């Protein structure tokens, strides 16, 4: 464990330069090819990743855990229910202690500010595995998936349909880094936060009509209407988002070879129709698989460079 220099954190996609993001995507695809050919590379032998989850997860937990195993390291699952974090031990103290024992820490939590406080007191790299504000790990996989299917995303048109949430915010950051155009269609009152949108306004625009936003798109993306922590708003949101479903009519407005992505878990019949998510243009299963490859590349970047 190198404690002499400041750790490199990944709290936002903007913690990477555009060049680093491209390198990471390339390495992710390389690791994917190697894994599919049965070749394991133990580049993180003997390293430990602590994974703190204050919200549920399937993909993030399994991809980080399997990824560490494949790279020769180990991952520790720490639920706030079973650790002292859930009993009120200060986040700063938890960061100080854990970062003296492990090589990298991944956190999924509610307030982004909590993640930032944790990172400020950690001696080792901290990875944002989703906060209410951002979900940058998902974007690594989404961008890898687009590059693998369609090549470079620069100059392409991406359409976000639905809530201006953590995923939408991360798409705004990706548009800034990789220079693509992002049309965001969300109901009034559910727009992305100004502090995230404002710096990206040269590439991102809010279009309240989903049909107008979808015309000519190379990629259409959506996410759940109620995110984790918003369960009580589910009913109201279902009404407010009723016109924001990605269905075949909407996909027909995009380019004929447009892709459909969703970070999952999905609710068929709500934000996406079954015909779209289970249809020809959907790449959601590969997008989910790419979480594994992209995060392995991320772990290497943070721990080996
Ligand atoms: N997309 C995603 O982060 O999935 P999980 O909530 O299952 O980790
Ligand atoms: N916006 C969703 C993403 C889940 C991966 C949530 O925060 O619950």
XYZ file of C-alpha atoms and ligand atoms in Angstrom:
321
model
C 0.000 0.000 0.000
C 1.570 3.303 -1.077
C 0.832 5.951 1.541
C 3.352 8.552 0.430
C 1.195 10.253 -2.196
C -2.369 11.517 -2.282
C -4.755 8.800 -3.422
C -6.488 9.092 -6.756
C -10.265 8.961 -6.275
C -13.072 8.283 -8.754
C -16.045 10.197 -7.389
C -17.214 11.587 -10.720
C -16.521 10.834 -14.373
C -14.868 14.254 -14.427
C -12.073 12.850 -12.231
C -10.788 11.356 -15.497
C -9.485 13.294 -18.484
C -11.048 12.513 -21.855
C -7.837 10.722 -22.807
C -7.890 8.598 -19.647
C -11.517 7.672 -20.247
C -10.680 6.525 -23.774
C -7.697 4.513 -22.483
C -9.896 2.959 -19.833
C -12.517 1.922 -22.406
C -9.790 0.377 -24.558
C -8.352 -1.536 -21.612
C -11.853 -2.693 -20.619
C -12.404 -4.192 -24.073
C -8.961 -5.819 -23.910
C -9.770 -7.371 -20.519
C -13.102 -8.570 -21.919
C -11.434 -10.317 -24.860
C -8.871 -11.895 -22.506
C -11.560 -13.143 -20.121
C -13.655 -14.574 -22.951
C -10.546 -16.415 -24.167
C -10.026 -17.830 -20.656
C -6.943 -15.734 -19.901
C -6.726 -14.246 -16.400
C -4.258 -11.493 -15.566
C -3.450 -11.237 -11.860
C -2.519 -7.552 -11.997
C -4.034 -6.896 -8.539
C -2.666 -9.946 -6.749
C -2.810 -9.513 -2.975
C -4.900 -6.305 -3.149
C -8.143 -5.833 -1.229
C -11.186 -3.769 -2.191
C -13.665 -2.860 0.568
C -17.216 -2.403 -0.752
C -19.570 -0.345 1.420
C -23.231 -0.588 0.489
C -25.846 1.660 2.095
C -28.290 0.870 -0.751
C -29.170 -2.373 -2.532
C -27.203 -3.687 -5.484
C -26.907 -6.674 -7.788
C -24.661 -5.611 -10.695
C -22.308 -3.304 -8.820
C -21.609 -5.740 -6.040
C -21.138 -8.772 -8.253
C -19.069 -6.995 -10.909
C -16.640 -5.488 -8.393
C -16.368 -8.711 -6.417
C -15.896 -10.972 -9.457
C -13.567 -8.394 -11.014
C -11.244 -8.359 -7.998
C -11.156 -12.177 -7.959
C -10.319 -12.293 -11.661
C -7.479 -9.802 -11.151
C -6.017 -11.920 -8.342
C -7.260 -9.712 -5.491
C -10.057 -9.900 -2.966
C -13.242 -7.925 -2.291
C -14.983 -7.462 1.047
C -18.726 -6.786 1.177
C -19.603 -4.354 3.984
C -23.265 -3.621 4.473
C -24.106 -0.657 6.681
C -26.519 -2.996 8.465
C -23.691 -5.174 9.785
C -20.877 -2.669 10.314
C -20.434 0.128 12.834
C -21.312 2.620 10.074
C -24.945 1.621 10.542
C -24.636 2.289 14.281
C -23.403 5.829 13.791
C -19.597 5.562 13.666
C -18.542 8.798 11.936
C -17.842 8.414 8.230
C -14.463 10.129 8.689
C -13.389 7.576 11.309
C -14.530 4.689 9.127
C -12.493 6.095 6.232
C -9.386 6.527 8.401
C -9.594 2.972 9.725
C -10.575 1.074 6.581
C -8.003 2.859 4.442
C -5.224 1.622 6.739
C -6.282 -1.952 6.006
C -7.331 -2.174 2.371
C -6.027 -0.874 -0.966
C -9.208 0.638 -2.386
C -12.707 1.443 -1.117
C -15.942 1.486 -3.096
C -19.053 3.155 -1.648
C -22.712 3.249 -2.596
C -24.579 5.768 -0.486
C -27.203 8.525 -0.503
C -25.698 12.035 -0.182
C -22.792 12.748 -2.518
C -21.317 14.980 0.182
C -20.945 11.919 2.421
C -18.842 10.204 -0.239
C -16.691 13.330 -0.560
C -16.128 13.433 3.203
C -15.180 9.774 3.175
C -12.709 10.321 0.326
C -11.159 13.327 2.064
C -10.199 11.102 5.000
C -9.078 8.040 3.043
C -5.455 7.133 2.377
C -6.470 4.923 -0.546
C -8.528 5.500 -3.715
C -12.281 5.786 -3.189
C -14.742 4.820 -5.944
C -18.274 6.193 -6.266
C -20.518 3.171 -6.744
C -23.618 5.435 -6.912
C -24.797 8.403 -4.911
C -28.011 10.393 -5.237
C -26.029 12.755 -7.496
C -23.890 10.535 -9.755
C -23.333 6.994 -11.000
C -20.020 7.220 -12.881
C -19.178 3.480 -12.914
C -22.294 2.838 -14.982
C -21.147 5.377 -17.554
C -17.831 3.573 -18.004
C -19.802 0.495 -19.034
C -22.298 2.441 -21.165
C -19.536 4.208 -23.073
C -17.626 0.942 -23.559
C -20.810 -0.626 -24.929
C -21.406 2.210 -27.389
C -17.775 2.166 -28.589
C -17.905 -1.606 -29.099
C -21.101 -1.447 -31.153
C -20.810 1.838 -33.008
C -17.275 3.206 -32.624
C -16.463 6.654 -31.294
C -19.365 8.523 -29.667
C -17.928 11.994 -30.326
C -20.392 14.058 -32.346
C -23.200 11.496 -31.950
C -26.668 12.275 -30.624
C -27.687 10.707 -27.352
C -31.202 11.082 -25.947
C -31.996 10.769 -22.270
C -35.663 10.102 -21.488
C -36.972 10.389 -17.923
C -35.731 11.623 -14.596
C -32.906 14.174 -14.316
C -31.301 11.840 -11.787
C -27.854 10.428 -10.925
C -27.646 8.582 -14.270
C -28.736 11.639 -16.240
C -26.125 13.726 -14.407
C -23.444 11.216 -15.314
C -24.549 11.316 -18.969
C -24.102 15.104 -18.873
C -20.550 14.589 -17.589
C -19.883 11.978 -20.288
C -21.144 14.385 -22.982
C -18.675 16.984 -21.714
C -15.755 14.552 -21.704
C -16.441 12.729 -24.968
C -18.048 15.602 -26.824
C -21.405 14.181 -27.844
C -24.775 15.938 -27.985
C -27.263 15.080 -25.285
C -31.008 15.784 -25.551
C -32.656 15.447 -22.167
C -36.425 14.896 -22.084
C -37.836 15.092 -18.576
C -41.124 16.259 -17.089
C -41.240 19.715 -15.530
C -39.821 19.630 -12.028
C -37.587 16.626 -12.748
C -34.796 18.413 -14.631
C -31.150 17.675 -13.814
C -29.513 19.867 -11.175
C -28.213 23.197 -12.446
C -24.759 22.732 -10.948
C -24.299 19.628 -13.146
C -26.162 20.828 -16.241
C -24.823 24.355 -16.437
C -21.179 23.533 -17.292
C -22.427 21.135 -19.996
C -24.880 23.480 -21.703
C -22.846 23.719 -24.900
C -23.520 20.001 -25.548
C -26.692 19.250 -23.542
C -30.170 20.681 -23.893
C -33.468 20.127 -22.155
C -36.270 19.174 -24.547
C -39.480 18.532 -22.647
C -41.181 16.603 -25.482
C -39.757 13.047 -25.597
C -40.609 12.670 -29.315
C -38.701 15.827 -30.229
C -35.758 14.650 -28.142
C -35.653 11.218 -29.803
C -35.564 12.341 -33.447
C -32.329 11.232 -35.120
C -30.808 9.735 -31.960
C -27.896 7.272 -32.132
C -28.586 6.108 -28.599
C -31.681 6.299 -26.395
C -31.231 5.821 -22.656
C -33.630 5.738 -19.755
C -33.742 4.762 -16.082
C -36.322 4.059 -13.390
C -38.832 6.787 -12.542
C -38.233 6.443 -8.799
C -34.650 5.883 -7.697
C -33.512 4.192 -4.503
C -34.596 6.388 -1.613
C -37.627 7.760 -3.514
C -39.899 4.773 -2.940
C -42.693 6.843 -1.342
C -42.851 9.072 -4.441
C -43.435 6.061 -6.715
C -47.148 6.712 -7.313
C -46.859 10.410 -8.023
C -43.880 9.791 -10.268
C -45.751 7.129 -12.236
C -48.325 9.824 -13.109
C -45.797 12.570 -13.821
C -43.670 10.309 -16.062
C -46.534 8.558 -17.869
C -45.645 10.199 -21.223
C -41.964 9.402 -20.846
C -41.916 5.720 -21.682
C -39.360 4.428 -24.183
C -41.503 2.281 -26.489
C -41.449 1.237 -30.133
C -43.127 4.478 -31.279
C -40.386 6.512 -29.634
C -37.567 4.260 -30.900
C -38.985 4.626 -34.443
C -38.088 8.340 -34.331
C -34.419 7.602 -33.680
C -31.905 6.508 -36.351
C -32.735 3.018 -37.706
C -29.573 1.609 -36.068
C -30.057 3.441 -32.752
C -29.159 1.519 -29.604
C -31.203 1.330 -26.419
C -29.547 1.288 -22.981
C -30.799 1.097 -19.384
C -28.568 0.715 -16.333
C -31.039 -1.806 -14.812
C -32.958 -2.854 -12.810
C -35.799 -2.023 -15.235
C -39.573 -1.904 -14.875
C -41.165 -3.190 -18.072
C -44.361 -1.290 -18.820
C -43.159 1.796 -16.928
C -40.053 3.622 -18.181
C -39.533 1.083 -20.988
C -41.820 -1.284 -22.880
C -41.003 -4.992 -22.944
C -40.773 -4.832 -26.747
C -37.928 -2.304 -26.560
C -35.872 -3.707 -23.697
C -36.187 -7.258 -25.059
C -35.919 -6.143 -28.680
C -33.204 -5.963 -31.369
C -31.934 -2.488 -30.538
C -31.452 -3.159 -26.838
C -27.891 -3.791 -25.627
C -28.749 -3.857 -21.923
C -27.286 -7.294 -21.149
C -23.949 -6.456 -22.666
C -24.097 -3.061 -20.960
C -24.524 -4.907 -17.646
C -21.672 -7.315 -18.444
C -19.409 -4.406 -19.297
C -19.667 -3.198 -15.700
C -17.282 -6.063 -14.933
C -14.713 -5.231 -17.598
C -14.863 -1.446 -17.228
C -14.470 -1.565 -13.450
C -11.507 -3.934 -13.733
C -9.878 -1.342 -15.978
C -10.792 1.353 -13.434
C -9.289 -0.612 -10.538
C -6.060 -1.084 -12.492
C -5.946 2.612 -13.340
C -6.428 3.696 -9.720
C -4.185 1.075 -8.116
C -1.344 0.577 -10.578
C -0.666 4.003 -12.091
N -26.977 -0.558 -12.590
C -26.649 -0.819 -11.316
O -25.867 -0.093 -10.694
O -27.215 -1.945 -10.804
P -27.237 -2.429 -9.275
O -28.090 -1.455 -8.517
O -27.805 -3.798 -9.334
O -25.819 -2.419 -8.758
N -31.259 5.936 -10.648
C -31.203 4.617 -10.087
C -30.054 3.834 -10.616
C -29.943 2.412 -10.108
C -28.738 1.697 -10.613
C -31.132 4.710 -8.564
O -30.396 5.583 -8.071
O -31.803 3.950 -7.883
